[in-house]
Coordinates of C-alpha atoms and ligand atoms in Angstrom, one line a residue:
M1 CA 120.2 136.6 58.8
T2 CA 119.4 133.4 60.5
R3 CA 115.9 132.1 59.9
R4 CA 113.7 132.2 63.0
P5 CA 112.3 128.8 63.4
Y6 CA 108.6 129.5 63.8
L7 CA 106.0 126.8 63.6
L8 CA 102.6 127.5 62.3
A9 CA 99.7 125.3 63.6
I10 CA 96.4 125.2 61.8
D11 CA 93.7 124.0 64.2
Q12 CA 90.5 123.4 62.3
G13 CA 88.0 122.7 65.0
T14 CA 84.3 122.1 65.1
T15 CA 83.3 125.6 66.1
S16 CA 86.2 127.6 64.9
T17 CA 89.3 127.7 62.7
R18 CA 92.5 128.9 64.4
A19 CA 96.1 129.5 63.4
I20 CA 98.7 129.8 66.1
L21 CA 102.3 130.9 65.5
F22 CA 104.6 129.1 67.9
D23 CA 108.3 129.9 68.6
S24 CA 110.9 127.1 68.9
E25 CA 110.1 126.7 72.6
C26 CA 106.5 126.1 71.5
S27 CA 105.2 129.1 73.2
P28 CA 102.4 130.9 71.3
Q29 CA 103.5 134.2 69.7
A30 CA 100.5 135.2 67.6
A31 CA 97.0 133.7 66.9
A32 CA 94.0 134.3 64.8
Q33 CA 90.6 132.7 64.9
R34 CA 87.4 132.6 62.9
E35 CA 84.1 131.1 64.1
L36 CA 82.7 128.4 61.9
P37 CA 78.9 128.5 61.2
Q38 CA 77.1 125.3 62.1
I39 CA 74.5 124.1 59.6
F40 CA 71.6 122.0 61.0
P41 CA 69.5 120.9 58.0
N42 CA 67.5 118.2 59.9
D43 CA 67.1 116.6 63.3
G44 CA 70.4 115.1 64.3
W45 CA 72.1 116.4 61.1
V46 CA 75.2 118.7 61.3
E47 CA 77.1 120.1 58.3
H48 CA 79.9 122.5 57.6
D49 CA 80.6 124.4 54.4
P50 CA 84.1 123.2 53.2
E51 CA 84.6 126.5 51.3
A52 CA 84.0 128.5 54.5
I53 CA 86.6 126.2 56.2
W54 CA 89.1 126.8 53.5
A55 CA 88.6 130.5 53.3
A56 CA 88.9 130.8 57.1
T57 CA 92.0 128.7 57.1
V58 CA 93.8 130.9 54.7
E59 CA 92.6 134.0 56.4
V60 CA 93.7 133.0 59.9
C61 CA 97.1 131.8 58.7
R62 CA 97.7 135.2 57.0
R63 CA 96.5 137.1 60.1
A64 CA 98.6 135.1 62.6
M65 CA 101.7 135.5 60.4
A66 CA 101.1 139.2 60.0
E67 CA 100.5 139.7 63.8
G68 CA 103.7 137.7 64.6
G69 CA 105.6 139.5 61.9
A70 CA 106.6 136.2 60.3
S71 CA 107.1 135.7 56.6
A72 CA 106.9 132.3 54.9
A73 CA 110.7 132.0 55.1
D74 CA 110.5 132.4 58.9
I75 CA 108.3 129.3 59.3
A76 CA 110.1 126.0 59.5
A77 CA 107.0 124.0 59.0
I78 CA 103.2 123.9 59.2
G79 CA 101.3 121.4 61.4
I80 CA 97.7 120.7 60.7
T81 CA 95.2 119.3 63.3
N82 CA 91.5 119.0 62.7
Q83 CA 88.1 118.0 63.9
R84 CA 88.1 114.3 63.2
E85 CA 85.7 112.0 61.2
T86 CA 84.1 115.0 59.5
T87 CA 83.8 113.9 55.9
V88 CA 84.4 115.8 52.6
V89 CA 84.1 114.5 49.1
W90 CA 85.4 116.7 46.3
E91 CA 86.1 116.5 42.6
R92 CA 89.7 115.7 41.7
A93 CA 89.4 118.1 38.7
G94 CA 89.0 121.6 40.2
G95 CA 88.7 120.6 43.8
R96 CA 85.0 121.5 44.2
P97 CA 83.2 119.7 47.1
I98 CA 80.2 117.7 45.9
H99 CA 78.3 118.5 49.1
N100 CA 78.7 120.2 52.5
A101 CA 81.0 118.3 54.9
I102 CA 79.1 115.9 57.1
V103 CA 80.2 116.6 60.7
W104 CA 81.3 114.0 63.2
Q105 CA 78.2 114.8 65.3
D106 CA 75.8 114.0 62.5
R107 CA 73.5 111.0 63.1
R108 CA 71.9 110.7 59.6
T109 CA 73.4 107.2 59.1
A110 CA 72.0 105.7 62.3
E111 CA 69.7 103.4 60.4
V112 CA 72.6 102.2 58.2
C113 CA 74.6 101.5 61.3
R114 CA 71.8 99.6 62.9
R115 CA 71.6 97.4 59.8
L116 CA 75.4 96.8 59.8
T117 CA 75.1 95.7 63.4
A118 CA 72.1 93.5 62.8
D119 CA 74.0 91.9 59.9
G120 CA 76.7 90.8 62.3
H121 CA 79.6 93.2 61.3
A122 CA 80.4 94.5 64.8
E123 CA 83.0 92.0 65.6
T124 CA 84.9 92.5 62.3
V125 CA 84.7 96.3 62.6
S126 CA 86.0 96.2 66.2
R127 CA 88.8 93.6 65.5
K128 CA 90.1 95.4 62.4
S129 CA 89.4 99.1 62.9
G130 CA 89.2 99.3 66.7
L131 CA 85.9 101.1 66.5
V132 CA 82.3 100.4 67.2
I133 CA 79.7 100.7 64.4
D134 CA 78.3 104.2 64.8
P135 CA 77.3 107.2 62.6
Y136 CA 80.2 109.1 64.3
F137 CA 82.8 107.7 62.0
S138 CA 83.5 108.7 58.4
G139 CA 82.7 105.4 56.7
T140 CA 78.9 105.5 56.6
K141 CA 79.0 109.3 55.9
I142 CA 81.1 108.7 52.7
A143 CA 78.6 106.1 51.5
W144 CA 75.7 108.5 52.2
L145 CA 77.3 111.2 50.1
L146 CA 78.0 108.7 47.2
D147 CA 74.3 107.5 47.4
N148 CA 72.6 110.9 47.8
V149 CA 74.5 113.2 45.5
T150 CA 73.5 112.6 41.9
G151 CA 76.1 110.7 39.9
A152 CA 78.6 110.6 42.8
R153 CA 78.9 106.8 43.1
A154 CA 79.7 106.4 39.4
A155 CA 82.1 109.3 39.5
A156 CA 83.8 107.9 42.6
E157 CA 84.2 104.5 41.0
A158 CA 85.7 106.2 37.9
G159 CA 88.4 107.8 40.1
K160 CA 87.0 111.3 39.6
L161 CA 86.2 112.0 43.3
A162 CA 88.4 112.3 46.4
F163 CA 87.4 111.6 50.0
G164 CA 89.2 113.3 52.9
T165 CA 88.7 114.2 56.5
I166 CA 89.4 117.9 57.0
D167 CA 93.2 117.5 57.3
S168 CA 93.2 115.8 53.9
F169 CA 90.9 118.4 52.3
L170 CA 93.1 121.3 53.6
L171 CA 96.3 119.6 52.5
W172 CA 94.9 119.1 49.0
R173 CA 93.9 122.8 48.9
L174 CA 97.2 124.1 50.5
T175 CA 99.3 122.1 48.0
G176 CA 97.2 123.2 45.0
G177 CA 95.7 119.8 44.5
R178 CA 99.1 118.1 44.3
V179 CA 98.8 115.9 47.4
H180 CA 95.9 113.6 48.4
A181 CA 97.0 112.2 51.8
T182 CA 96.0 111.8 55.3
D183 CA 97.7 110.6 58.4
A184 CA 97.3 107.4 60.4
T185 CA 95.3 109.0 63.3
N186 CA 92.7 110.5 61.0
A187 CA 92.6 107.3 58.9
S188 CA 92.0 105.3 62.1
R189 CA 88.6 107.1 62.5
T190 CA 87.0 106.1 59.3
M191 CA 86.0 102.5 60.1
A192 CA 87.7 101.5 56.8
F193 CA 91.3 101.4 58.1
N194 CA 92.9 98.4 59.6
I195 CA 94.8 99.7 62.6
H196 CA 97.0 96.6 62.9
T197 CA 98.2 96.4 59.3
Q198 CA 98.0 100.2 58.9
E199 CA 96.3 99.8 55.6
W200 CA 92.8 100.5 54.1
D201 CA 91.0 97.2 54.5
D202 CA 89.2 95.6 51.5
E203 CA 86.6 93.7 53.7
L204 CA 85.7 96.9 55.6
L205 CA 85.6 98.9 52.3
E206 CA 83.2 96.4 50.8
M207 CA 81.0 96.3 53.9
L208 CA 80.8 100.2 53.8
R209 CA 80.5 100.3 50.0
I210 CA 83.4 102.6 49.6
P211 CA 85.4 102.5 46.3
R212 CA 89.2 102.4 46.9
A213 CA 89.7 105.0 44.2
I214 CA 88.4 107.7 46.5
L215 CA 90.8 107.2 49.4
P216 CA 93.9 109.3 50.3
E217 CA 97.4 107.9 51.0
V218 CA 98.0 107.3 54.7
M219 CA 101.2 108.8 56.1
D220 CA 103.0 109.0 59.5
N221 CA 102.1 111.9 61.7
V222 CA 105.6 113.4 61.1
A223 CA 106.2 113.4 57.4
D224 CA 106.8 115.5 54.3
F225 CA 103.2 116.1 53.4
G226 CA 104.1 118.6 50.6
T227 CA 104.7 122.3 50.2
T228 CA 102.0 125.0 50.2
E229 CA 101.4 126.9 46.9
A230 CA 103.6 129.9 46.9
G231 CA 100.8 132.4 46.3
L232 CA 98.8 131.4 49.4
L233 CA 101.1 132.4 52.3
G234 CA 103.7 134.5 50.6
G235 CA 106.0 131.5 49.7
G236 CA 106.1 127.8 49.9
I237 CA 106.0 126.2 53.4
T238 CA 106.4 122.5 54.2
V239 CA 103.6 120.8 55.9
G240 CA 105.5 118.6 58.3
G241 CA 103.0 117.3 60.8
M242 CA 99.3 116.3 60.7
A243 CA 97.1 114.6 63.3
G244 CA 93.4 114.5 64.3
D245 CA 92.7 116.9 67.1
Q246 CA 92.5 114.5 70.0
Q247 CA 95.7 112.7 69.0
A248 CA 97.4 116.1 68.5
A249 CA 96.3 117.0 72.0
T250 CA 97.8 113.8 73.3
V251 CA 101.1 114.9 71.8
G252 CA 100.6 118.4 73.1
Q253 CA 100.1 117.0 76.6
A254 CA 103.2 114.9 76.2
C255 CA 101.4 111.7 77.0
F256 CA 104.1 109.5 75.5
A257 CA 104.4 106.8 78.2
P258 CA 101.9 103.9 78.4
G259 CA 99.4 104.7 81.2
M260 CA 99.5 108.5 80.7
I261 CA 96.0 109.9 80.0
K262 CA 94.6 113.3 78.8
S263 CA 91.1 114.5 78.4
T264 CA 90.1 117.4 76.2
Y265 CA 87.0 119.5 76.9
G266 CA 85.9 121.5 73.9
T267 CA 82.6 120.9 72.0
G268 CA 82.8 117.3 73.1
C269 CA 85.1 115.5 75.5
F270 CA 87.7 113.0 74.5
A271 CA 89.9 111.0 76.9
L272 CA 92.9 109.1 75.4
L273 CA 95.0 106.6 77.4
N274 CA 98.3 105.7 75.9
T275 CA 98.7 101.9 75.6
G276 CA 102.1 101.9 73.9
D277 CA 102.7 99.5 71.1
K278 CA 99.7 97.3 72.1
A279 CA 96.3 97.8 70.5
V280 CA 94.2 97.0 73.5
A281 CA 90.7 95.8 72.7
S282 CA 88.0 97.2 75.1
H283 CA 85.2 95.1 76.5
N284 CA 83.4 98.3 77.5
K285 CA 82.9 99.9 74.1
L286 CA 85.9 102.2 74.3
L287 CA 87.7 102.7 71.0
T288 CA 91.1 101.4 70.1
T289 CA 92.8 104.1 68.1
V290 CA 96.1 105.2 66.7
A291 CA 97.7 107.7 69.2
Y292 CA 100.5 108.6 66.7
R293 CA 102.7 106.9 64.1
M294 CA 106.3 108.1 63.7
A295 CA 109.0 106.5 61.6
G296 CA 106.6 103.7 60.8
K297 CA 106.1 102.8 64.4
T298 CA 102.5 102.9 65.8
T299 CA 101.6 103.9 69.3
Y300 CA 98.0 103.1 70.3
A301 CA 95.5 104.5 72.6
V302 CA 92.2 103.6 74.2
E303 CA 89.7 106.4 73.7
G304 CA 86.5 107.4 75.3
S305 CA 84.5 109.9 73.2
I306 CA 81.7 112.0 74.6
F307 CA 79.8 114.1 72.0
V308 CA 78.6 116.9 74.2
A309 CA 80.7 118.8 76.8
G310 CA 81.1 122.5 76.0
A311 CA 78.3 122.2 73.5
A312 CA 75.9 122.0 76.5
I313 CA 77.2 125.4 77.7
Q314 CA 76.8 126.7 74.1
W315 CA 73.2 125.5 74.1
L316 CA 72.6 127.3 77.4
R317 CA 74.1 130.5 75.9
D318 CA 72.7 130.4 72.3
G319 CA 69.7 128.1 72.5
L320 CA 68.1 128.8 75.9
K321 CA 69.8 132.2 76.2
V322 CA 70.1 131.8 80.0
I323 CA 73.7 132.9 80.1
T324 CA 75.4 135.5 77.9
S325 CA 78.9 133.9 77.9
A326 CA 80.5 130.6 78.6
P327 CA 82.7 131.9 81.5
E328 CA 79.5 133.0 83.2
S329 CA 78.8 129.3 83.8
E330 CA 81.6 129.3 86.4
K331 CA 80.1 132.2 88.4
L332 CA 76.6 130.5 88.4
A333 CA 78.0 127.1 89.4
R334 CA 79.8 128.7 92.4
S335 CA 76.7 130.7 93.4
V336 CA 75.0 127.5 94.7
A337 CA 76.2 124.8 97.2
D338 CA 75.1 122.0 94.8
A339 CA 72.9 121.3 91.8
G340 CA 69.9 120.7 94.1
G341 CA 69.4 117.2 92.8
V342 CA 69.2 118.3 89.2
Y343 CA 70.9 116.2 86.6
M344 CA 71.4 117.1 82.9
V345 CA 72.0 114.3 80.5
P346 CA 73.2 116.2 77.4
A347 CA 72.5 113.5 74.9
F348 CA 71.6 116.0 72.2
T349 CA 73.0 113.8 69.5
G350 CA 72.8 110.5 71.2
L351 CA 75.2 109.1 73.8
G352 CA 78.8 108.2 73.0
A353 CA 81.1 106.0 75.1
P354 CA 80.6 103.8 76.9
Y355 CA 76.9 103.7 75.9
W356 CA 76.8 104.2 72.1
D357 CA 73.1 105.0 71.9
P358 CA 72.5 107.1 68.8
D359 CA 68.7 107.3 69.6
A360 CA 69.0 108.6 73.1
R361 CA 68.1 112.3 73.5
G362 CA 68.9 114.8 76.3
A363 CA 66.9 115.3 79.5
L364 CA 66.9 117.3 82.7
F365 CA 65.9 115.4 85.9
G366 CA 65.1 116.4 89.4
L367 CA 63.4 119.7 88.7
T368 CA 61.5 121.3 91.6
R369 CA 59.8 124.7 92.1
D370 CA 63.0 126.2 93.6
T371 CA 65.3 125.0 90.7
G372 CA 66.8 128.1 89.1
I373 CA 69.2 128.8 86.3
A374 CA 72.2 128.3 88.5
Q375 CA 71.3 124.7 89.3
V376 CA 70.7 123.9 85.6
V377 CA 74.0 125.5 84.6
R378 CA 75.8 123.6 87.4
A379 CA 74.2 120.4 86.3
A380 CA 75.5 121.0 82.7
L381 CA 79.1 121.3 84.1
E382 CA 78.7 118.4 86.5
A383 CA 77.5 116.2 83.6
V384 CA 81.0 116.7 82.0
C385 CA 82.6 115.4 85.2
Y386 CA 80.2 112.4 85.5
Q387 CA 80.8 111.5 81.9
T388 CA 84.5 111.5 82.4
R389 CA 84.0 109.2 85.4
D390 CA 82.0 106.9 83.1
L391 CA 85.1 106.7 80.8
M392 CA 87.6 106.2 83.5
R393 CA 85.5 103.5 85.0
A394 CA 85.3 101.7 81.7
M395 CA 89.1 102.0 81.2
E396 CA 89.6 100.5 84.7
D397 CA 87.1 97.7 84.0
D398 CA 89.2 97.0 80.9
G399 CA 92.2 96.4 83.1
A400 CA 94.0 99.7 82.8
A401 CA 95.9 100.7 85.9
R402 CA 94.6 103.7 87.7
P403 CA 96.5 106.7 86.3
M404 CA 98.6 109.0 88.6
A405 CA 96.8 112.0 87.3
L406 CA 94.5 113.2 84.4
R407 CA 95.9 115.9 82.2
V408 CA 93.2 118.2 80.9
D409 CA 92.9 120.9 78.2
G410 CA 90.5 122.5 75.8
G411 CA 88.4 125.7 76.0
M412 CA 86.3 124.5 78.9
V413 CA 89.2 124.0 81.3
A414 CA 89.6 127.8 81.6
N415 CA 86.8 127.1 84.1
D416 CA 88.6 126.6 87.5
W417 CA 85.5 125.4 89.2
L418 CA 85.1 122.7 86.6
V419 CA 88.7 121.5 87.0
Q420 CA 88.4 121.2 90.8
H421 CA 85.0 119.5 90.5
L422 CA 86.4 117.0 88.0
A423 CA 89.1 116.0 90.5
D424 CA 86.4 115.7 93.2
I425 CA 84.1 113.4 91.1
L426 CA 87.0 111.3 89.8
G427 CA 88.8 111.1 93.1
L428 CA 92.0 111.7 91.0
P429 CA 94.4 114.7 90.7
V430 CA 93.8 116.8 87.6
E431 CA 96.6 118.7 86.0
R432 CA 96.2 121.7 83.6
P433 CA 99.2 122.8 81.5
T434 CA 100.1 126.5 81.0
V435 CA 99.3 126.2 77.3
I436 CA 95.7 124.9 77.1
E437 CA 95.8 125.1 73.3
T438 CA 97.4 121.7 73.4
T439 CA 95.8 120.6 70.2
A440 CA 97.6 123.4 68.3
A441 CA 100.7 122.8 70.3
G442 CA 100.6 119.1 69.4
A443 CA 100.4 120.0 65.7
A444 CA 103.3 122.4 66.1
F445 CA 105.3 119.7 67.9
L446 CA 104.8 117.2 65.1
A447 CA 105.8 119.8 62.5
G448 CA 108.8 120.8 64.6
L449 CA 109.9 117.2 64.8
K450 CA 109.9 117.0 61.0
A451 CA 111.7 120.3 60.6
G452 CA 114.4 119.4 63.2
V453 CA 113.3 122.1 65.7
F454 CA 112.8 119.3 68.2
A455 CA 115.0 116.3 68.3
S456 CA 112.8 113.8 70.1
L457 CA 109.7 113.2 72.2
D458 CA 111.8 113.8 75.3
D459 CA 112.5 117.2 73.9
I460 CA 108.7 117.8 73.8
S461 CA 108.1 116.4 77.3
A462 CA 110.6 118.9 78.6
R463 CA 108.5 121.7 77.2
W464 CA 105.2 120.6 78.9
K465 CA 104.6 123.0 81.8
R466 CA 102.0 122.6 84.6
D467 CA 99.8 125.5 85.4
C468 CA 97.8 123.9 88.2
R469 CA 97.1 120.6 89.9
C470 CA 93.8 120.1 91.7
E471 CA 93.7 117.4 94.3
P472 CA 90.3 115.7 95.1
K473 CA 88.7 117.2 98.2
M474 CA 85.2 115.7 98.2
E475 CA 84.5 112.7 100.5
A476 CA 84.3 109.4 98.7
A477 CA 80.7 108.8 100.0
M478 CA 79.5 112.1 98.6
R479 CA 81.2 111.5 95.2
D480 CA 79.6 108.0 95.0
R481 CA 76.2 109.3 95.9
L482 CA 76.3 112.0 93.3
Y483 CA 77.5 109.6 90.7
A484 CA 74.8 107.1 91.5
G485 CA 72.3 109.8 90.7
W486 CA 73.9 110.4 87.3
Q487 CA 73.8 106.7 86.5
D488 CA 70.1 106.6 87.3
A489 CA 69.5 109.6 85.0
V490 CA 71.5 108.0 82.1
R491 CA 69.4 104.8 82.6
R492 CA 66.3 106.8 82.0
V493 CA 67.4 108.4 78.7
R494 CA 68.7 105.3 77.1
C495 CA 66.6 103.8 74.3
S496 CA 66.4 100.0 74.3
A497 CA 64.6 100.1 71.0
P498 CA 64.9 102.5 68.1
P499 CA 62.1 105.2 67.9
P500 CA 59.2 104.6 65.5
Q501 CA 59.9 105.6 61.9
K502 CA 58.3 108.9 60.9
Ligands
ADP1 P1 86.4 123.2 69.9 O1 87.8 123.0 69.6 O2 85.6 121.9 70.0 O3 85.7 124.1 68.9 P2 87.2 124.7 72.3 O4 88.3 123.9 72.8 O5 87.5 126.0 71.6 O6 86.2 123.8 71.4 O7 86.2 125.0 73.5 C1 85.1 125.7 73.3 C2 84.0 125.1 74.2 O8 84.3 125.4 75.6 C3 82.6 125.8 73.9 O9 81.7 124.8 73.8 C4 82.4 126.6 75.1 O10 81.0 126.6 75.4 C5 83.2 126.0 76.2 N1 83.7 127.0 77.2 C6 84.6 127.9 76.9 N2 84.9 128.6 78.0 C7 84.2 128.1 79.0 C8 84.1 128.3 80.5 N3 84.8 129.2 81.1 N4 83.3 127.5 81.2 C9 82.6 126.5 80.6 N5 82.7 126.2 79.2 C10 83.5 127.0 78.5

């Protein structure tokens, strides 16, 4: 019997862990998902339990394989994609995490970042890592763990601890502790990795106070990452691809040519513009990042990161309880002609690109006696569109040519109203692919390249299929007027000075 070349993608996201079994055309055949509990120990702190992530990963892989009727021998390779920057430190002996994972959204290191900036490190960080100094990235989270868990710093210096982003932690566990590696995209989000030399950087490590002994090996996105322990999934399977979620989505959206751009709308929103073999430095606080590295050749991207997109809808559902499901937001947005002058700035954990203001907090503006739930919900969806326009404007200011279209994906783009409104606010066609699970598809594509299921990036481009294309319909004057209202709202939440210490 010939082996069916299935590809198994593990998509370890912020709010859930998924496994999707793809066939050799990269069409999903089976899927399993488990929600991930969010832990909020303090204002602006967000943690995950690494053991819960691990247990969910094994469970969803087994369920997806069972549902698709696939045994380990039917799977050509596994691809892993993950929430980026989220930081785990574990003991090399036994693999026990020393603390909960500190999630990318966590702001506990804002003060450390302020100090690094005040000490004049911003230029070096930007020049070498392509990033801005912000609690978002792993670097200051690692140091926090080493300084706040008893004995951790000494253990790290003695080579007894391992750091990894979630990809690295899962790979370690899947391979039974045999492989401590990450890939170039995940490494490029730590603030400790030099994106030009593609190596961990001693100057950055010293600035961040991170011992080298704790770091994983950095590999291409398509590589032999090791084989899973036979007992886990009913036989050893090669891990052939690994990438951070936004870079995996860039691959899943087949944005392989310079100038192509995708934006993913999940918990947060992340737009990546392919800049080819040039690492383009931004003057507008966008990030320069690794899009993917294959056969030792690095392709770069400029990235705009927004912390809250779908999370605002989650807050309306779970926090305020004004809607019972995320899709209900579409019905409510359509039920009114406009947001009635209401603007929501969802800066729950500060503002990301292009503002980078960790101390800003969210606000609702323009409330009147006739403001109802529909206007507030619509304002939450509109905020996603305005924030995307902020990013596109910053990219254009940086000299990027106006793209032909924006490719969108992620859980939120199931909302048809949102996709059309995005086209209207941007004044740009917006395209949605048939498979909106592009993050998982990207991981499967990477794994498939390693396993020889796909021969080239062209092979992958040929498999990208468009579901819809929304043309902008709003008049330019209206779009600009609405956007001016947003800019005014953002101005009002920004903090010029840090808040007083408690
Ligand atoms: P992540 O990978 O970050 O966990 P997903 O890509 O699964 O996120 O997207 C989930 C997010 O999308 C949630 O924040 C949810 O509130 C939002 N969402 C899902 N469906 C809709 C919808 N129809 N309209 C608006 N938001 C939605």
